[in-house]
Coordinates of C-alpha atoms in Angstrom, one line a residue:
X1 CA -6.1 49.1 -34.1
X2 CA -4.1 46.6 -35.4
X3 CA -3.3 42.9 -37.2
X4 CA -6.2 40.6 -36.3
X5 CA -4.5 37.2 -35.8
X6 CA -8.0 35.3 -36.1
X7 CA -9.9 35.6 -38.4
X8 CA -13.8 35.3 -38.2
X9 CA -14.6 32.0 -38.5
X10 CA -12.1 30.6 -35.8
X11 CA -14.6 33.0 -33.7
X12 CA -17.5 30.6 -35.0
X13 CA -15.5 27.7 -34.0
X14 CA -14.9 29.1 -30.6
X15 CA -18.5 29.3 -29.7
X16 CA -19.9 26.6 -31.5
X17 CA -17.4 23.6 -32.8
X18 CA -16.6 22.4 -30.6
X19 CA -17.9 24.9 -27.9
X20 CA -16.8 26.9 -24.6
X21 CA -14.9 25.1 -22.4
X22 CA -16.3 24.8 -18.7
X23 CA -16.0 22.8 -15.6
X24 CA -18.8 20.6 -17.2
X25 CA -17.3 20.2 -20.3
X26 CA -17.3 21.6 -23.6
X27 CA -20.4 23.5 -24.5
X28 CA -21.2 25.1 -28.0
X29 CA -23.0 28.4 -28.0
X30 CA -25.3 27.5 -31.4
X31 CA -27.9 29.9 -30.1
X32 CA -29.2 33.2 -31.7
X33 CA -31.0 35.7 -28.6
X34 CA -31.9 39.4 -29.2
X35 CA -33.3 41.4 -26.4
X36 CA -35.2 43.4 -29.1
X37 CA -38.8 41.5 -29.3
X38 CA -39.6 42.6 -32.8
X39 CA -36.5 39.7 -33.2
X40 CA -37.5 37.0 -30.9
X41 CA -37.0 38.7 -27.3
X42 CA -34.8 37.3 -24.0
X43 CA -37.9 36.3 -22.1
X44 CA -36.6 33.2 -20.6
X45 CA -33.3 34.7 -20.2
X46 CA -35.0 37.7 -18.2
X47 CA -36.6 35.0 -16.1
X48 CA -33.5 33.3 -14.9
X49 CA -31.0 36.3 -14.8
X50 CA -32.9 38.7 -12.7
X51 CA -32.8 36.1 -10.4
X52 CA -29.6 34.4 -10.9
X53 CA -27.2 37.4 -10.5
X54 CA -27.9 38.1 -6.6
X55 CA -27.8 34.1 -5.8
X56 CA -24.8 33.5 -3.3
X57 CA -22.0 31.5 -4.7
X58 CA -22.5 28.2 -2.1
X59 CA -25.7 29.9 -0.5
X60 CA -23.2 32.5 2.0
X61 CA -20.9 33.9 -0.7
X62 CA -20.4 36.0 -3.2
X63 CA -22.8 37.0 -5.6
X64 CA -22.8 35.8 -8.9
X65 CA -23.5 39.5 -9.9
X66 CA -20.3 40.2 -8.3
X67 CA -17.9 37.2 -9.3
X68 CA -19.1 38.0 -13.2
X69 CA -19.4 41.4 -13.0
X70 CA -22.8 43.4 -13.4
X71 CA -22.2 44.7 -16.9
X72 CA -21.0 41.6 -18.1
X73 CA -24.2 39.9 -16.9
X74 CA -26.2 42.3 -18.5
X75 CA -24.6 42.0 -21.8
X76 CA -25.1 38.5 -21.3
X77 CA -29.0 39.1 -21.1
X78 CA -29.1 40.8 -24.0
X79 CA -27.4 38.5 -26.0
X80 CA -24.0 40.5 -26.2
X81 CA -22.0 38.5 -23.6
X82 CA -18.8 37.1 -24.4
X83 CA -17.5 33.6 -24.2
X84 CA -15.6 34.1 -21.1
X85 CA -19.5 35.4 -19.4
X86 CA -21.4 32.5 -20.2
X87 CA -18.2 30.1 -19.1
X88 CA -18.6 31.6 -15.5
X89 CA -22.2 32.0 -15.4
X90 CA -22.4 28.1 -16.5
X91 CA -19.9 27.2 -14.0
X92 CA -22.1 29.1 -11.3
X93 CA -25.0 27.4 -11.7
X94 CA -23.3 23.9 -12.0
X95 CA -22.0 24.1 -8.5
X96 CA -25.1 26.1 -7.5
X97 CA -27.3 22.8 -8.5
X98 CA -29.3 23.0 -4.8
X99 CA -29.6 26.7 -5.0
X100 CA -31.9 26.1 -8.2
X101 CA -34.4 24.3 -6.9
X102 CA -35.7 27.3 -5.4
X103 CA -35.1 29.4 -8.2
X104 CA -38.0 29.3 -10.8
X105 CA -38.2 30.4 -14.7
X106 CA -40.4 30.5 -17.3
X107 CA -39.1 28.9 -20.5
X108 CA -40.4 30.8 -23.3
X109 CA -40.4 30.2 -27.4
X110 CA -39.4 33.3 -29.9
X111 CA -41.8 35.7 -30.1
X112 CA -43.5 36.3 -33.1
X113 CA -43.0 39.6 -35.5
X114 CA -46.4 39.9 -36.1
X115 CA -47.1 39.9 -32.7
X116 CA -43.8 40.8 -30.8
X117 CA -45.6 42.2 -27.6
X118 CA -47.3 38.8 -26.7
X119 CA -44.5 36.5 -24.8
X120 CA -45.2 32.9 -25.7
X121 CA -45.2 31.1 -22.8
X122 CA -44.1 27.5 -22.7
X123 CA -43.8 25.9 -19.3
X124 CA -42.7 26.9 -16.0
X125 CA -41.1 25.3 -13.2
X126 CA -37.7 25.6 -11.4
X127 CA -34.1 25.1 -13.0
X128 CA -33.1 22.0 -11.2
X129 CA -36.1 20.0 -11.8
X130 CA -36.6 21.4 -15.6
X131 CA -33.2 20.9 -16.1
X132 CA -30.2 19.4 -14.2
X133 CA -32.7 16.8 -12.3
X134 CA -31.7 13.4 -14.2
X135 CA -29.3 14.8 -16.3
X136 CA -25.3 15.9 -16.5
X137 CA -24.2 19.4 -15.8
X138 CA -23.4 19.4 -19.7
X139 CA -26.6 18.6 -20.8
X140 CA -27.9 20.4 -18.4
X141 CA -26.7 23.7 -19.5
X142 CA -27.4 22.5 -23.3
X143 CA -30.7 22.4 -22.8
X144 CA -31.2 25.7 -21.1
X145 CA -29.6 26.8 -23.9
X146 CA -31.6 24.9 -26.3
X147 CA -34.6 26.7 -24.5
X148 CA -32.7 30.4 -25.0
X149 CA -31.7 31.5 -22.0
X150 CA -28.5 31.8 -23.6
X151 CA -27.8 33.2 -26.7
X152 CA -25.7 35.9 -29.1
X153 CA -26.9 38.3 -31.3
X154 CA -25.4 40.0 -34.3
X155 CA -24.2 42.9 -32.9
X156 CA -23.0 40.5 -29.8
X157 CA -21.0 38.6 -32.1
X158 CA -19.4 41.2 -34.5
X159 CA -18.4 43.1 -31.1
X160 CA -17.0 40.7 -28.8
X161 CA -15.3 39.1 -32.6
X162 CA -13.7 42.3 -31.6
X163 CA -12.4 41.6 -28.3
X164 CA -11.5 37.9 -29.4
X165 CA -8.9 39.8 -31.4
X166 CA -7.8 42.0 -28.4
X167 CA -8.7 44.8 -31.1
X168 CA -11.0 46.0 -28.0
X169 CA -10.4 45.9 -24.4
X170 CA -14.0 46.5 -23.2
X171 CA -17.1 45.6 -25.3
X172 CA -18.4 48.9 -26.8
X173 CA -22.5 49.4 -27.7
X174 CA -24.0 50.1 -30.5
X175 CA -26.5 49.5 -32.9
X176 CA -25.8 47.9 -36.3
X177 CA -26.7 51.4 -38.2
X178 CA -24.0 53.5 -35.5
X179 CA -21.5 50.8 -36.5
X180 CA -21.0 52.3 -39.6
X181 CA -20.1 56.1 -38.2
X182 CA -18.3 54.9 -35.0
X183 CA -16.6 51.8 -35.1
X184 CA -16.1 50.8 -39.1
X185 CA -16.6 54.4 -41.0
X186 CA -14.6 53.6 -44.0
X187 CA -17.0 53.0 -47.3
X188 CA -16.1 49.9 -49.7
X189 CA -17.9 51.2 -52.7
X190 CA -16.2 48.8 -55.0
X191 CA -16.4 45.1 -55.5
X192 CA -13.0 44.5 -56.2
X193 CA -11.9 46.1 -52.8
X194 CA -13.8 44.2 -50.7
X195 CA -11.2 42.4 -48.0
X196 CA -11.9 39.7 -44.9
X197 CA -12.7 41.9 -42.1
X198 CA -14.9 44.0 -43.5
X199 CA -18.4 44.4 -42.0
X200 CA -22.0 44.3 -44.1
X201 CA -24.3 46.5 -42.4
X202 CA -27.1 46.1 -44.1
X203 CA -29.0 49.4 -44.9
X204 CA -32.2 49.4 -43.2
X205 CA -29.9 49.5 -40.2
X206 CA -31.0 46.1 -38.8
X207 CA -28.5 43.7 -39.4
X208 CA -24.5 43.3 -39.0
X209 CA -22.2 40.7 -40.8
X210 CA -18.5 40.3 -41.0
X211 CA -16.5 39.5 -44.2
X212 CA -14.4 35.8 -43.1
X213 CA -12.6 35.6 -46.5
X214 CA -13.0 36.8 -50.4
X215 CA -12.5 34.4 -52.7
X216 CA -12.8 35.9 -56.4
X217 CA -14.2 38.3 -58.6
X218 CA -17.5 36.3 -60.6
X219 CA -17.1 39.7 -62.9
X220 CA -16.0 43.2 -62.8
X221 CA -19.1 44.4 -60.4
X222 CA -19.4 40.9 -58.3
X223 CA -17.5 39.3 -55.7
X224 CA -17.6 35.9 -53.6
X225 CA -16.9 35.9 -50.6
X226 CA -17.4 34.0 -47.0
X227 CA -19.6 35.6 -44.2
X228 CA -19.7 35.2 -40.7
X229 CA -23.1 36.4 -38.5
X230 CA -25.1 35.5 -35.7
X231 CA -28.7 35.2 -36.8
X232 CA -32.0 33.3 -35.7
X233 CA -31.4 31.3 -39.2
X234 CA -33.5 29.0 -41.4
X235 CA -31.1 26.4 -42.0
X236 CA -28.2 27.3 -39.1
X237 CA -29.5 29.2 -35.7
X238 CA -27.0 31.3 -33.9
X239 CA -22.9 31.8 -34.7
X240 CA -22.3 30.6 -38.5
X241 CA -19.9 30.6 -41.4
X242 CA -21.9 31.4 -44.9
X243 CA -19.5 30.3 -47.6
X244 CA -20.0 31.8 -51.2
X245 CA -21.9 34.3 -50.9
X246 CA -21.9 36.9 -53.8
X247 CA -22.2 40.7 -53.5
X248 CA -23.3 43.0 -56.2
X249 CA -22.4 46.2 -56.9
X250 CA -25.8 48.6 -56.5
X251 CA -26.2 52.5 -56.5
X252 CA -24.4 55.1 -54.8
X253 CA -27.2 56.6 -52.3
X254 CA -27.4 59.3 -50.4
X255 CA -25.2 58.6 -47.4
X256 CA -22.3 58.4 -50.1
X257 CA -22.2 54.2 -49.2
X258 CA -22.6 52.1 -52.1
X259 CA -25.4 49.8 -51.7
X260 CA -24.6 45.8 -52.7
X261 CA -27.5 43.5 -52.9
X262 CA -26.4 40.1 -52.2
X263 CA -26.9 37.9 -55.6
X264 CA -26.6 34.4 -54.1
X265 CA -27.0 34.1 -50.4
X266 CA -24.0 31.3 -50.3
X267 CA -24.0 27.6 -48.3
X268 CA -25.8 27.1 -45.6
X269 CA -28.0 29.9 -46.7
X270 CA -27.3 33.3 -45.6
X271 CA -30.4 34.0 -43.0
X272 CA -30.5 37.5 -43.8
X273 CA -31.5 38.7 -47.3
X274 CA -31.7 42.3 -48.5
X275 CA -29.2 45.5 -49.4
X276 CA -25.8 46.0 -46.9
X277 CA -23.1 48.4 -46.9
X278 CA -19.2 47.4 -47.3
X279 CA -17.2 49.3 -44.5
X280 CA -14.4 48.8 -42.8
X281 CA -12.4 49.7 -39.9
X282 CA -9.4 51.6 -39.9
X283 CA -6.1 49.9 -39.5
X284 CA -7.6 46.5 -38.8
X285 CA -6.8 44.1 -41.2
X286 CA -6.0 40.2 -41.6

């Protein structure tokens, strides 16, 4: 636990402006995925990693399971991989191209909350033709992700933010609700102590958020701040900075957390509305 020397927002600019940078070029990441499907699912991701992982690297190779690593690929799947992951997976396929002409997908839209145990089915076909055939590798690989077969979550995000840092070694699991008791356990239950680097976890336990900066105090119980997330969005989809967003002081429940509610949701839009806790994480600080 330590000095972070980035602070969220470079994160954002990592994935997304301008991108990753692989063998086909730069390559932004502006995609939200959730394996959960009460959030949109990873059904077109399931349908091209379950195969893609035991493909040979130049048909008699390696696997692609193996070069990435099998827990990196699944983390990838679920919309926890880090930047490094989808820079060798990417690179994989691209000289791979022949390979996925035999490999076929199905390319699937978000499913819908109402209705998350219906998969919405959109075409089929295989990689090369849906994708590559026509196109460059870079454009390729934009439009599968375009399509979500790649993709970061929050918890992806605010976790391999993390490893960006080097404040972790090895991503570490957990849902946005354990957050709080194992990984940020400090409660901010003032306003006016509210510092970049601290995490929203909003209380319903569905939702994670990082503080990027604090800007000033709008009065003695409000405070405006920048946010960074990963979130299916209405205005932004995937890795985003939320500038100006103000959090108000709430109640004291019964967890001992102080409850803000978020009084102006900032530009672009915060995507996620609703009450978070303030908490940080020991000894990690900008």
């Amino acid at each position: 636990m330590a000095e972070s020397n980035y602070l969220p927002y470079h994160f954002v600019n990592y994935l997304r402006s301008p991108g990753l940078p692989t063998k086909a070029g730069t390559i932004p990441l502006a995609q939200y995925l959730c394996k959960t499907k009460s959030n949109g699912g990873n059904d077109s991701a399931s349908s091209l990693i379950g195969k893609l992982r035991w493909m040979k690297d130049g048909g008699t190779g390696s696997q692609m399971n193996t070069l990435v690593g099998g827990i990196a690929v699944d983390l990838a799947l679920k919309g926890q991989g880090s930047g490094e992951t989808f820079i060798a997976i990417w690179d994989f396929m691209c000289r791979n191209k022949e390979q996925l002409k035999k490999l076929n997908v199905e390319v699937c839209g978000r499913r819908e909350r109402g209705a998350s145990d219906k998969k919405v089915l959109l075409k089929t076909g295989n990689v090369y033709d849906l994708y590559f055939k026509g196109k460059s590798d870079k454009a390729a690989i934009q439009a599968m992700i375009n399509d979500r077969f790649f993709g970061i979550d929050c918890i992806g995000f605010t976790g391999t933010f993390l490893m960006f840092t080097g404040e972790w070694t090895k991503y570490k699991g957990a849902t946005p609700r354990q957050w709080a008791d194992w990984h940020c356990p400090k409660k901010i239950n003032h306003a006016k102590d509210i510092k970049p680097l601290d995490f929203l976890i909003w209380t319903g336990g569905g939702h994670i958020a990082i503080v990027d900066w604090v800007w000033s105090m709008v009065d003695d119980k409000t405070v405006k701040i920048d946010v960074c997330q990963s979130s299916s969005g209405e205005l932004v989809v995937g890795p985003q900075c939320n500038e100006f967003v103000q959090l108000r002081e709430g109640s004291i429940d019964g967890t001992g957390r102080r409850q803000y509610y978020i009084r102006h949701r900032g530009s672009p839009r915060m995507p996620v509305d609703g009450h978070v806790y303030v908490m940080r994480r020991n000894s990690f600080f900008w």
